[in-house]
Structure formats: structure tokens, C-alpha cells
Amino acid sequence: MEKNLCRPGFALPLLMALLFAAAPAHAQELGIETVPSQPRALQEFEVRYTAGGEIESIEMPCWGALTLVRELGRTSGTQTSVRDGVMTRSETHAYRYLVRSAVGGELVIPGTTAVVGGQTCRCDGLRVKILPALVSVQPQCRIVYDSAVSRRMGGHILRLTCDRRPDRREPLLAVNGEEVGPLMSGYSEKNGLEGFVYHYRVAGDGPGTYSCVPRLSFGGREFAAEPYVVTVKPASAAVSFGRWWLYVPVGALLALWGAVFVRDHTVAAGRNAVVSRFSWRGYMLLALALLFVGFSAVFLCLLFAPGAKPFALYLAAAVMLFGSCWLVFGELRRSAVRLCLDAGTLCVTPYMGLGMTRRYDMHDFDGVTTSVLVSRGEVYEYRYLLKGGRREVRLSSCYLKNYAWLSTAIGACCPDRGERPMDFWLELKELFR
């Protein structure tokens, strides 16, 4: 007989029986948790009795200092946890109650007895801290039309936001006399301030005016508020206004690039004419100038808007305005010019060939000077045609693709006056000349 007990065939069933007998002991554990972990007096909060298996029955706790609002019943779900790089999933079961405390301070959530997986188990009480009630401050709520959610979900969606949790988990909203339940709810916390958000779908798709009265109570007290009046504008106007800032600048930039490209590749009338060609830097200059002008307009609108303005806004507006003037009246008007030299006549068109054309006789120029600009390891050469002691026409190797060919042709018609250093103060004075 003793030999039979030691056989492997007999030991394996015995071990399995012991494991199955010990397994239900772990499932019989019963716990308590509150949501939120630190509730506030006079506000409703949840008490959850949790277990690893299905709660078949539970004994009603003796609430004592707490007031039972209503019984929420059973819930179940799946919980995922990662430990030592191993992810495990377990089922969670709970029985929930909605309660309220009349006073703040520390109190004990009562324990109870429940039947879990055919086994009776009991849990001790849980000591929690109840925060003081906000009875001295009137609850603040507001109702607005949520255009973003309305576009995403369709129809008209109104958003109710309160700075504390209402007594009712799903507060009603009377819209034009008809009560509507919340479509969805949410919670947010920023800088220690809570926000409870509820969304409501109202009837109708067109513009209109809605009179809204929230059915709310806080700490057992009804929330008295005047009806909120919400005006809904046409959805098409909101969509077009939200996208114009993207479509208009891009369309204007493409139109300008197309006009410059067509003008730049137009064949000159003269057979021996020398015509400038723009490089890719010229097209980037046009895009940068349009960007600076757009930002300058935005900052100017912000400056003229009512309200206090920080010093950084004035500084940014000044920088954008100076950059716009430098790019438009300096680089585009003076450097990015279209040149055409034919039979001793020089035609100069500013703004990359989109401005008014000026004609010069090459014999009227006093000569040509050269300046060199070193920027980020690259060297750019500028040549200036002098007339009456002033720099009348500028050639830039930064924006002209055939600068060397054009410089040689102009140098053959005008005497060379030598090289001069780059004078940025003189460049600044020539912006509006």
C-alpha cells in the first residue's frame, strides 16, 4: 500500500486536488475603495466593494455618519498590469453605492459581508479623509455652444461646465422647455481647479436661439440660476472663417510664384539682349516676405484689440514690421529686380519683374562699384550703378542666376569705380528712397 502512494500516477492527481482546493481562498478577498479617493463633504461619491470574482450577494452596510443616495449595483471589467516586463490581465468585479457625507474630517467606510464564488468573505472598514464642503462659495456653471464637437458629431451640441460635481451623475438640461439628458460627460483638473463637463444634443440643425435651464443640485441644495441664452450661428460660416488663414496665403503665394515664373521666362524682344534670370533664393525671398507681411497684419490686429497688451506683443509687432519693410522695400524692390540690357538701354523692373519698369541710358551712369557680403560662410557680390553720385541700380549675385554674365555685360558699358565696403546704414536709408 505504501508503494502505491509513492507512484507518480497517484501523486499528480493528489497535487492537482490540493491546488484546486487552495484556489478559491484567494478569490474570496474583498476590498473597499472610494471614487474620488478624497471626497468632499455634501458632494456625492462612490463606495466600491471589490473582489476578484463575481459578487453573488452582499449585505447592506451600516452607513452610520454617511447618507446613502442610491445603490448602483454590480459592475465588472478587465484590469491590465505590467510587472517586471510581463503584462497580465485580470477580471475585476465590484458592487457600488453612491453616498454623501454631511461633515468633513476623517471617517470610516463600513465593512460588509459578501458571497464571492460561493464563498462568504468579509472586509474591514476603510478610513478616508473627507474634505471640507464649499458651502461659502456659490457653484459656478456656464453653458456654451461647442462648435468643435458639433462638427465632429453632427447636429448642435451644447456644453455645460461646472466647477464642482453635481449631486446627480447625469444632470438634465431643459432646452426650450424640453428636458434633455447628457450625451457624454468628462472631468478635468488644471491648476487645482476642477471642471465637470456635460454635452447635450439639441433638436434642429440650422441657426437659432436656445433658452437653457440646468436641473442641478449641489450638496442637496437646488442650483438657482437664470436661463442661459445660447445663439447658434450657421455652421458654414464657422467653417469658412476657420480656414481662410490657410487658403488665402497659400493661394496668393502660388499666384505670385506663377506670375514671376512666367515673367522670368519671357523671351526678350531684342536679338542681342541680355536678360536676368532668378535663382531659387528669389522665390524663397518672395515667400518669406509674404509670411512677414501676414504676421505683421496679425500682430497689428492684436495691438488694436481691446484689453491689456504685454510688452512682448509690442516687441514682436515691431520686429515683424521692420522685417516686412526690409524684405519688401529693400530686398524685393532693390535687389530682386529683373534686368534687361539691349542696345545701350537698361530696363529695370522691381519686385521680381512684377513692378513698374524704368528705362536708363547706359551713357547716363557715372560708373559701377562692387561690394562683398559674407553671410554664414557664403560670399555674395553686389554691383551698384551710380548716377549723379547715388546708387541707382543694384545687381545681386544672391538672387540672380546669371549674375556673372549680366555683370560682365554691364561692366563693358560703364567704367569700374572700384570696390567699396558694404554699408548697412546706407542700405537702411535707401529703403524708402
Short mmCIF file of C-alpha atoms in Angstrom, two decimals:
data_model
loop_
_atom_site.label_atom_id
_atom_site.label_comp_id
_atom_site.label_asym_id
_atom_site.label_seq_id
_atom_site.Cartn_x
_atom_site.Cartn_y
_atom_site.Cartn_z
CA MET A 1 0.00 0.00 0.00
CA GLU A 2 2.79 2.43 0.79
CA LYS A 3 4.39 1.73 -2.58
CA ASN A 4 1.17 2.75 -4.38
CA LEU A 5 1.14 6.14 -2.60
CA CYS A 6 4.64 6.87 -3.89
CA ARG A 7 3.85 6.18 -7.51
CA PRO A 8 3.91 9.24 -9.82
CA GLY A 9 0.48 8.35 -11.22
CA PHE A 10 -1.08 8.73 -7.79
CA ALA A 11 0.88 11.85 -6.67
CA LEU A 12 -0.15 14.00 -9.69
CA PRO A 13 -3.95 13.80 -9.08
CA LEU A 14 -3.34 14.46 -5.39
CA LEU A 15 -1.32 17.61 -6.18
CA MET A 16 -3.99 18.90 -8.58
CA ALA A 17 -6.68 18.37 -5.98
CA LEU A 18 -4.70 20.38 -3.44
CA LEU A 19 -4.24 23.26 -5.93
CA PHE A 20 -7.94 23.44 -6.79
CA ALA A 21 -8.80 23.35 -3.11
CA ALA A 22 -6.48 26.27 -2.39
CA ALA A 23 -7.51 28.37 -5.42
CA PRO A 24 -10.86 29.72 -4.09
CA ALA A 25 -9.19 31.10 -0.98
CA HIS A 26 -7.56 33.91 -3.00
CA ALA A 27 -10.81 34.79 -4.80
CA GLN A 28 -12.58 35.37 -1.51
CA GLU A 29 -10.69 38.61 -0.78
CA LEU A 30 -12.98 41.66 -0.52
CA GLY A 31 -11.72 45.25 -0.65
CA ILE A 32 -13.05 48.80 -0.38
CA GLU A 33 -12.21 51.88 -2.45
CA THR A 34 -13.74 55.34 -2.90
CA VAL A 35 -14.01 57.41 -6.07
CA PRO A 36 -12.59 60.02 -5.72
CA SER A 37 -10.05 58.96 -3.12
CA GLN A 38 -10.60 62.17 -1.11
CA PRO A 39 -14.27 63.14 -1.47
CA ARG A 40 -15.70 66.45 -0.37
CA ALA A 41 -18.46 66.97 2.18
CA LEU A 42 -22.02 67.48 0.83
CA GLN A 43 -20.97 66.01 -2.52
CA GLU A 44 -21.82 62.52 -3.71
CA PHE A 45 -19.06 59.93 -4.14
CA GLU A 46 -18.85 56.20 -4.87
CA VAL A 47 -18.02 53.42 -2.44
CA ARG A 48 -16.92 50.27 -4.25
CA TYR A 49 -16.62 46.83 -2.67
CA THR A 50 -14.25 44.97 -4.98
CA ALA A 51 -13.45 41.26 -5.39
CA GLY A 52 -11.51 39.00 -7.71
CA GLY A 53 -14.64 37.01 -8.58
CA GLU A 54 -18.30 37.70 -9.21
CA ILE A 55 -20.13 39.08 -6.18
CA GLU A 56 -23.22 36.90 -5.87
CA SER A 57 -24.76 38.74 -2.93
CA ILE A 58 -23.75 41.43 -0.48
CA GLU A 59 -25.05 42.60 2.87
CA MET A 60 -26.15 46.21 3.04
CA PRO A 61 -23.50 48.12 5.03
CA CYS A 62 -24.45 50.11 8.11
CA TRP A 63 -23.52 53.58 6.81
CA GLY A 64 -23.62 55.44 10.14
CA ALA A 65 -22.44 59.03 9.51
CA LEU A 66 -22.82 58.58 5.75
CA THR A 67 -26.08 59.06 3.85
CA LEU A 68 -26.97 56.52 1.19
CA VAL A 69 -28.09 58.27 -2.01
CA ARG A 70 -28.78 55.17 -4.10
CA GLU A 71 -27.50 51.69 -4.87
CA LEU A 72 -25.63 51.45 -8.19
CA GLY A 73 -25.29 47.65 -8.32
CA ARG A 74 -22.71 45.29 -9.78
CA THR A 75 -20.02 46.13 -12.31
CA SER A 76 -17.30 44.05 -13.92
CA GLY A 77 -14.33 44.76 -16.16
CA THR A 78 -10.78 43.85 -17.12
CA GLN A 79 -7.66 45.30 -15.49
CA THR A 80 -4.22 45.22 -17.19
CA SER A 81 -0.99 45.46 -15.19
CA VAL A 82 2.70 45.29 -16.16
CA ARG A 83 5.24 43.93 -13.67
CA ASP A 84 8.87 43.01 -14.47
CA GLY A 85 8.10 43.41 -18.16
CA VAL A 86 5.25 40.90 -18.05
CA MET A 87 1.72 42.08 -18.84
CA THR A 88 -1.12 40.33 -17.07
CA ARG A 89 -4.86 40.81 -17.34
CA SER A 90 -7.33 40.09 -14.59
CA GLU A 91 -11.07 40.45 -14.20
CA THR A 92 -12.38 42.95 -11.66
CA HIS A 93 -15.79 42.86 -10.01
CA ALA A 94 -17.37 45.46 -7.74
CA TYR A 95 -20.59 46.41 -6.04
CA ARG A 96 -21.15 50.18 -5.91
CA TYR A 97 -23.04 52.59 -3.71
CA LEU A 98 -23.49 56.34 -4.07
CA VAL A 99 -23.23 58.09 -0.70
CA ARG A 100 -22.77 61.55 0.77
CA SER A 101 -21.15 62.89 3.95
CA ALA A 102 -22.69 65.82 5.79
CA VAL A 103 -19.44 66.84 7.53
CA GLY A 104 -15.76 66.88 6.73
CA GLY A 105 -12.90 65.14 8.55
CA GLU A 106 -11.86 61.51 8.91
CA LEU A 107 -14.49 58.79 8.99
CA VAL A 108 -14.65 55.04 8.41
CA ILE A 109 -16.32 53.49 5.39
CA PRO A 110 -18.12 50.48 6.95
CA GLY A 111 -17.13 46.95 6.09
CA THR A 112 -19.59 44.31 4.97
CA THR A 113 -20.05 40.62 4.18
CA ALA A 114 -20.45 39.26 0.65
CA VAL A 115 -20.66 35.91 -1.13
CA VAL A 116 -17.96 35.64 -3.80
CA GLY A 117 -17.64 32.49 -5.89
CA GLY A 118 -19.77 30.50 -3.47
CA GLN A 119 -17.62 31.53 -0.51
CA THR A 120 -18.52 34.01 2.25
CA CYS A 121 -15.93 36.71 2.87
CA ARG A 122 -15.80 39.90 4.91
CA CYS A 123 -13.77 43.12 4.74
CA ASP A 124 -12.91 45.61 7.46
CA GLY A 125 -13.74 49.30 7.27
CA LEU A 126 -11.65 51.84 5.35
CA ARG A 127 -10.60 55.15 6.94
CA VAL A 128 -10.86 58.08 4.49
CA LYS A 129 -10.48 61.85 4.71
CA ILE A 130 -13.49 63.97 3.76
CA LEU A 131 -12.51 67.42 2.53
CA PRO A 132 -14.48 70.44 3.78
CA ALA A 133 -17.56 71.47 1.82
CA LEU A 134 -17.52 74.50 -0.45
CA VAL A 135 -20.63 75.97 1.09
CA SER A 136 -19.25 79.51 1.27
CA VAL A 137 -18.73 79.71 -2.49
CA GLN A 138 -21.66 79.58 -4.88
CA PRO A 139 -21.24 76.88 -7.57
CA GLN A 140 -20.32 78.29 -10.96
CA CYS A 141 -21.77 76.82 -14.16
CA ARG A 142 -21.86 78.00 -17.76
CA ILE A 143 -23.42 76.76 -20.99
CA VAL A 144 -21.90 77.39 -24.43
CA TYR A 145 -22.28 76.06 -27.94
CA ASP A 146 -19.47 73.57 -28.66
CA SER A 147 -18.74 74.10 -32.35
CA ALA A 148 -15.84 71.62 -32.48
CA VAL A 149 -17.88 68.71 -31.09
CA SER A 150 -20.86 69.75 -33.24
CA ARG A 151 -18.79 69.50 -36.43
CA ARG A 152 -17.37 66.14 -35.37
CA MET A 153 -20.61 64.50 -34.21
CA GLY A 154 -23.19 66.39 -36.27
CA GLY A 155 -26.12 68.47 -35.10
CA HIS A 156 -25.98 71.06 -32.34
CA ILE A 157 -24.08 70.19 -29.14
CA LEU A 158 -24.26 72.36 -26.01
CA ARG A 159 -21.58 72.12 -23.31
CA LEU A 160 -22.36 72.54 -19.60
CA THR A 161 -19.30 73.13 -17.38
CA CYS A 162 -19.44 73.25 -13.55
CA ASP A 163 -16.65 73.91 -11.08
CA ARG A 164 -17.82 71.06 -8.80
CA ARG A 165 -19.58 67.75 -9.17
CA PRO A 166 -23.40 67.94 -9.20
CA ASP A 167 -25.39 65.58 -6.98
CA ARG A 168 -26.91 63.80 -9.93
CA ARG A 169 -24.46 61.82 -12.03
CA GLU A 170 -26.35 62.65 -15.22
CA PRO A 171 -27.88 66.09 -14.72
CA LEU A 172 -30.72 67.15 -17.00
CA LEU A 173 -30.87 70.29 -19.11
CA ALA A 174 -34.15 71.98 -20.03
CA VAL A 175 -33.80 73.33 -23.58
CA ASN A 176 -36.75 75.50 -24.64
CA GLY A 177 -38.85 73.72 -22.00
CA GLU A 178 -37.85 70.16 -23.02
CA GLU A 179 -35.56 68.17 -20.70
CA VAL A 180 -32.53 66.54 -22.35
CA GLY A 181 -30.10 64.01 -20.84
CA PRO A 182 -26.32 64.32 -21.31
CA LEU A 183 -24.81 62.76 -24.40
CA MET A 184 -21.40 62.33 -22.72
CA SER A 185 -19.59 63.61 -19.66
CA GLY A 186 -15.99 64.36 -18.71
CA TYR A 187 -13.72 65.61 -15.94
CA SER A 188 -10.69 67.89 -15.99
CA GLU A 189 -8.35 69.40 -13.43
CA LYS A 190 -5.97 72.29 -14.10
CA ASN A 191 -4.06 74.39 -11.57
CA GLY A 192 -6.01 72.73 -8.76
CA LEU A 193 -9.40 73.73 -10.26
CA GLU A 194 -11.89 71.02 -11.11
CA GLY A 195 -14.19 71.04 -14.10
CA PHE A 196 -17.14 68.72 -14.71
CA VAL A 197 -18.28 68.80 -18.34
CA TYR A 198 -21.53 67.52 -19.84
CA HIS A 199 -22.56 67.61 -23.51
CA TYR A 200 -26.18 67.72 -24.71
CA ARG A 201 -27.58 67.28 -28.21
CA VAL A 202 -30.48 69.60 -29.02
CA ALA A 203 -33.04 69.33 -31.79
CA GLY A 204 -32.53 71.23 -35.02
CA ASP A 205 -29.64 71.67 -37.46
CA GLY A 206 -30.00 75.29 -38.52
CA PRO A 207 -29.13 78.50 -36.67
CA GLY A 208 -31.32 79.51 -33.75
CA THR A 209 -31.55 80.67 -30.15
CA TYR A 210 -31.96 78.26 -27.23
CA SER A 211 -33.07 79.01 -23.68
CA CYS A 212 -31.32 76.53 -21.36
CA VAL A 213 -32.04 75.87 -17.68
CA PRO A 214 -29.81 73.27 -15.92
CA ARG A 215 -31.52 70.94 -13.44
CA LEU A 216 -28.71 70.80 -10.88
CA SER A 217 -28.28 70.39 -7.15
CA PHE A 218 -25.12 70.62 -5.07
CA GLY A 219 -24.98 69.08 -1.60
CA GLY A 220 -28.71 68.54 -1.58
CA ARG A 221 -29.42 72.17 -2.48
CA GLU A 222 -31.03 73.18 -5.76
CA PHE A 223 -28.92 75.32 -8.07
CA ALA A 224 -30.84 78.51 -8.80
CA ALA A 225 -29.77 80.26 -11.99
CA GLU A 226 -31.30 82.45 -14.65
CA PRO A 227 -31.92 80.76 -18.02
CA TYR A 228 -28.86 80.68 -20.26
CA VAL A 229 -29.46 82.00 -23.79
CA VAL A 230 -27.26 80.32 -26.42
CA THR A 231 -27.21 81.57 -30.02
CA VAL A 232 -26.12 79.12 -32.73
CA LYS A 233 -24.68 80.63 -35.90
CA PRO A 234 -24.67 78.92 -39.31
CA ALA A 235 -22.12 76.11 -39.42
CA SER A 236 -20.88 77.03 -42.90
CA ALA A 237 -19.77 80.49 -41.74
CA ALA A 238 -17.79 78.97 -38.86
CA VAL A 239 -16.02 76.51 -41.17
CA SER A 240 -15.05 79.11 -43.78
CA PHE A 241 -13.82 81.54 -41.13
CA GLY A 242 -11.62 78.86 -39.57
CA ARG A 243 -9.77 78.02 -42.80
CA TRP A 244 -9.33 81.31 -44.62
CA TRP A 245 -5.97 81.95 -42.95
CA LEU A 246 -4.58 78.86 -44.70
CA TYR A 247 -6.19 79.07 -48.13
CA VAL A 248 -5.66 82.78 -48.81
CA PRO A 249 -1.88 82.98 -48.13
CA VAL A 250 -1.14 79.73 -49.97
CA GLY A 251 -3.24 80.82 -52.95
CA ALA A 252 -1.58 84.24 -53.03
CA LEU A 253 1.90 82.69 -52.84
CA LEU A 254 1.21 80.25 -55.69
CA ALA A 255 -0.25 83.04 -57.81
CA LEU A 256 2.80 85.27 -57.24
CA TRP A 257 5.22 82.41 -57.94
CA GLY A 258 3.38 81.64 -61.18
CA ALA A 259 3.44 85.28 -62.30
CA VAL A 260 7.16 85.61 -61.52
CA PHE A 261 7.97 82.33 -63.31
CA VAL A 262 6.09 83.39 -66.47
CA ARG A 263 7.64 86.85 -66.44
CA ASP A 264 11.12 85.47 -65.76
CA HIS A 265 10.99 83.10 -68.75
CA THR A 266 9.58 85.60 -71.23
CA VAL A 267 11.82 85.91 -74.27
CA ALA A 268 13.35 89.39 -74.73
CA ALA A 269 12.42 91.40 -77.82
CA GLY A 270 15.98 92.27 -78.84
CA ARG A 271 18.18 89.69 -80.56
CA ASN A 272 21.29 90.63 -78.58
CA ALA A 273 19.51 91.47 -75.32
CA VAL A 274 20.92 90.22 -72.01
CA VAL A 275 18.13 89.30 -69.58
CA SER A 276 18.45 88.33 -65.90
CA ARG A 277 17.20 85.02 -64.52
CA PHE A 278 16.16 84.48 -60.90
CA SER A 279 17.58 81.71 -58.72
CA TRP A 280 15.64 79.64 -56.16
CA ARG A 281 16.61 82.16 -53.48
CA GLY A 282 14.47 84.78 -55.20
CA TYR A 283 11.37 82.58 -54.95
CA MET A 284 12.12 81.88 -51.27
CA LEU A 285 12.51 85.62 -50.69
CA LEU A 286 9.01 86.17 -52.07
CA ALA A 287 7.55 83.51 -49.74
CA LEU A 288 9.40 84.94 -46.73
CA ALA A 289 8.18 88.46 -47.48
CA LEU A 290 4.58 87.25 -47.71
CA LEU A 291 4.99 85.42 -44.39
CA PHE A 292 6.34 88.51 -42.62
CA VAL A 293 3.57 90.71 -44.02
CA GLY A 294 0.92 88.23 -42.83
CA PHE A 295 2.34 88.05 -39.32
CA SER A 296 2.61 91.83 -39.20
CA ALA A 297 -1.11 92.12 -40.01
CA VAL A 298 -1.96 89.61 -37.25
CA PHE A 299 0.11 91.43 -34.63
CA LEU A 300 -1.39 94.78 -35.62
CA CYS A 301 -4.89 93.33 -35.15
CA LEU A 302 -3.88 92.11 -31.70
CA LEU A 303 -2.48 95.52 -30.80
CA PHE A 304 -5.68 97.34 -31.75
CA ALA A 305 -7.90 94.80 -29.98
CA PRO A 306 -9.32 95.91 -26.61
CA GLY A 307 -7.62 94.73 -23.44
CA ALA A 308 -4.19 94.83 -21.84
CA LYS A 309 -1.18 94.02 -24.03
CA PRO A 310 2.13 92.64 -22.76
CA PHE A 311 5.42 94.22 -23.75
CA ALA A 312 6.37 91.09 -25.72
CA LEU A 313 3.46 91.73 -28.10
CA TYR A 314 4.74 95.24 -28.92
CA LEU A 315 8.27 93.89 -29.39
CA ALA A 316 7.11 91.11 -31.73
CA ALA A 317 4.99 93.54 -33.75
CA ALA A 318 7.94 95.93 -34.12
CA VAL A 319 10.25 93.12 -35.28
CA MET A 320 7.69 91.87 -37.81
CA LEU A 321 7.07 95.36 -39.18
CA PHE A 322 10.79 96.07 -39.56
CA GLY A 323 11.34 92.69 -41.25
CA SER A 324 8.44 93.33 -43.63
CA CYS A 325 9.82 96.75 -44.60
CA TRP A 326 13.31 95.34 -45.12
CA LEU A 327 12.11 92.48 -47.31
CA VAL A 328 9.50 94.38 -49.34
CA PHE A 329 11.10 97.83 -49.81
CA GLY A 330 14.72 96.69 -49.55
CA GLU A 331 15.28 93.22 -51.00
CA LEU A 332 12.29 92.86 -53.34
CA ARG A 333 12.38 96.45 -54.61
CA ARG A 334 16.16 96.97 -54.78
CA SER A 335 17.86 93.57 -55.07
CA ALA A 336 15.37 91.10 -56.60
CA VAL A 337 14.91 93.08 -59.83
CA ARG A 338 14.51 91.97 -63.42
CA LEU A 339 17.18 93.48 -65.73
CA CYS A 340 17.21 93.65 -69.50
CA LEU A 341 20.18 95.22 -71.34
CA ASP A 342 19.62 95.80 -75.04
CA ALA A 343 21.40 98.23 -77.41
CA GLY A 344 22.69 100.53 -74.66
CA THR A 345 19.32 100.67 -72.84
CA LEU A 346 18.83 99.12 -69.42
CA CYS A 347 15.29 98.20 -68.31
CA VAL A 348 14.88 97.65 -64.55
CA THR A 349 11.67 96.10 -63.13
CA PRO A 350 11.49 95.77 -59.31
CA TYR A 351 9.58 93.18 -57.28
CA MET A 352 10.92 90.28 -59.37
CA GLY A 353 9.51 91.66 -62.61
CA LEU A 354 6.03 92.49 -61.24
CA GLY A 355 6.58 96.23 -60.65
CA MET A 356 6.82 99.30 -62.88
CA THR A 357 9.66 99.25 -65.43
CA ARG A 358 12.22 102.04 -65.51
CA ARG A 359 14.47 102.68 -68.52
CA TYR A 360 18.01 104.07 -68.37
CA ASP A 361 20.56 105.04 -70.99
CA MET A 362 23.86 103.37 -70.12
CA HIS A 363 25.73 106.57 -71.01
CA ASP A 364 23.94 108.41 -68.17
CA PHE A 365 25.60 106.27 -65.47
CA ASP A 366 28.77 107.55 -63.84
CA GLY A 367 30.21 104.07 -63.25
CA VAL A 368 29.81 100.85 -61.29
CA THR A 369 31.08 99.88 -57.82
CA THR A 370 31.35 96.47 -56.17
CA SER A 371 30.63 95.37 -52.57
CA VAL A 372 31.04 91.94 -50.98
CA LEU A 373 28.77 90.49 -48.29
CA VAL A 374 29.88 87.44 -46.27
CA SER A 375 26.96 85.55 -44.70
CA ARG A 376 27.13 82.12 -42.98
CA GLY A 377 30.28 81.13 -44.82
CA GLU A 378 28.92 82.19 -48.25
CA VAL A 379 30.07 85.21 -50.24
CA TYR A 380 27.60 87.34 -52.19
CA GLU A 381 28.64 90.12 -54.56
CA TYR A 382 26.66 93.30 -55.17
CA ARG A 383 27.26 95.77 -58.00
CA TYR A 384 25.83 99.29 -57.95
CA LEU A 385 25.28 101.55 -60.96
CA LEU A 386 26.00 105.16 -59.95
CA LYS A 387 24.06 108.13 -61.32
CA GLY A 388 24.53 111.63 -60.02
CA GLY A 389 26.61 110.32 -57.12
CA ARG A 390 23.84 107.98 -55.90
CA ARG A 391 23.43 104.23 -56.22
CA GLU A 392 20.62 103.95 -58.74
CA VAL A 393 20.53 100.25 -59.74
CA ARG A 394 21.66 97.20 -57.77
CA LEU A 395 22.72 93.76 -59.02
CA SER A 396 22.82 90.86 -56.54
CA SER A 397 24.52 87.50 -57.03
CA CYS A 398 22.21 86.08 -54.32
CA TYR A 399 19.01 86.34 -56.37
CA LEU A 400 20.27 86.36 -59.99
CA LYS A 401 21.19 83.04 -61.54
CA ASN A 402 23.20 84.57 -64.44
CA TYR A 403 24.79 87.33 -62.35
CA ALA A 404 28.29 86.83 -63.80
CA TRP A 405 27.12 87.12 -67.42
CA LEU A 406 24.95 90.17 -66.68
CA SER A 407 27.72 91.85 -64.63
CA THR A 408 30.20 91.44 -67.46
CA ALA A 409 27.77 92.95 -69.99
CA ILE A 410 27.06 95.98 -67.78
CA GLY A 411 30.74 96.41 -66.90
CA ALA A 412 31.55 96.72 -70.60
CA CYS A 413 29.28 99.78 -70.83
CA CYS A 414 30.23 101.56 -67.59
CA PRO A 415 33.62 102.39 -66.09
CA ASP A 416 34.62 100.49 -62.97
CA ARG A 417 34.89 102.69 -59.84
CA GLY A 418 36.49 100.01 -57.68
CA GLU A 419 35.35 98.08 -54.63
CA ARG A 420 33.69 99.64 -51.60
CA PRO A 421 32.82 98.07 -48.22
CA MET A 422 29.25 97.06 -47.50
CA ASP A 423 27.46 99.92 -45.71
CA PHE A 424 24.36 98.68 -43.88
CA TRP A 425 23.43 102.14 -42.67
CA LEU A 426 23.31 103.31 -46.28
CA GLU A 427 21.22 100.23 -47.14
CA LEU A 428 18.77 101.20 -44.41
CA LYS A 429 18.46 104.78 -45.66
CA GLU A 430 17.76 103.55 -49.20
CA LEU A 431 14.70 101.52 -48.10
CA PHE A 432 12.23 104.33 -48.83
CA ARG A 433 14.24 106.24 -51.46
#
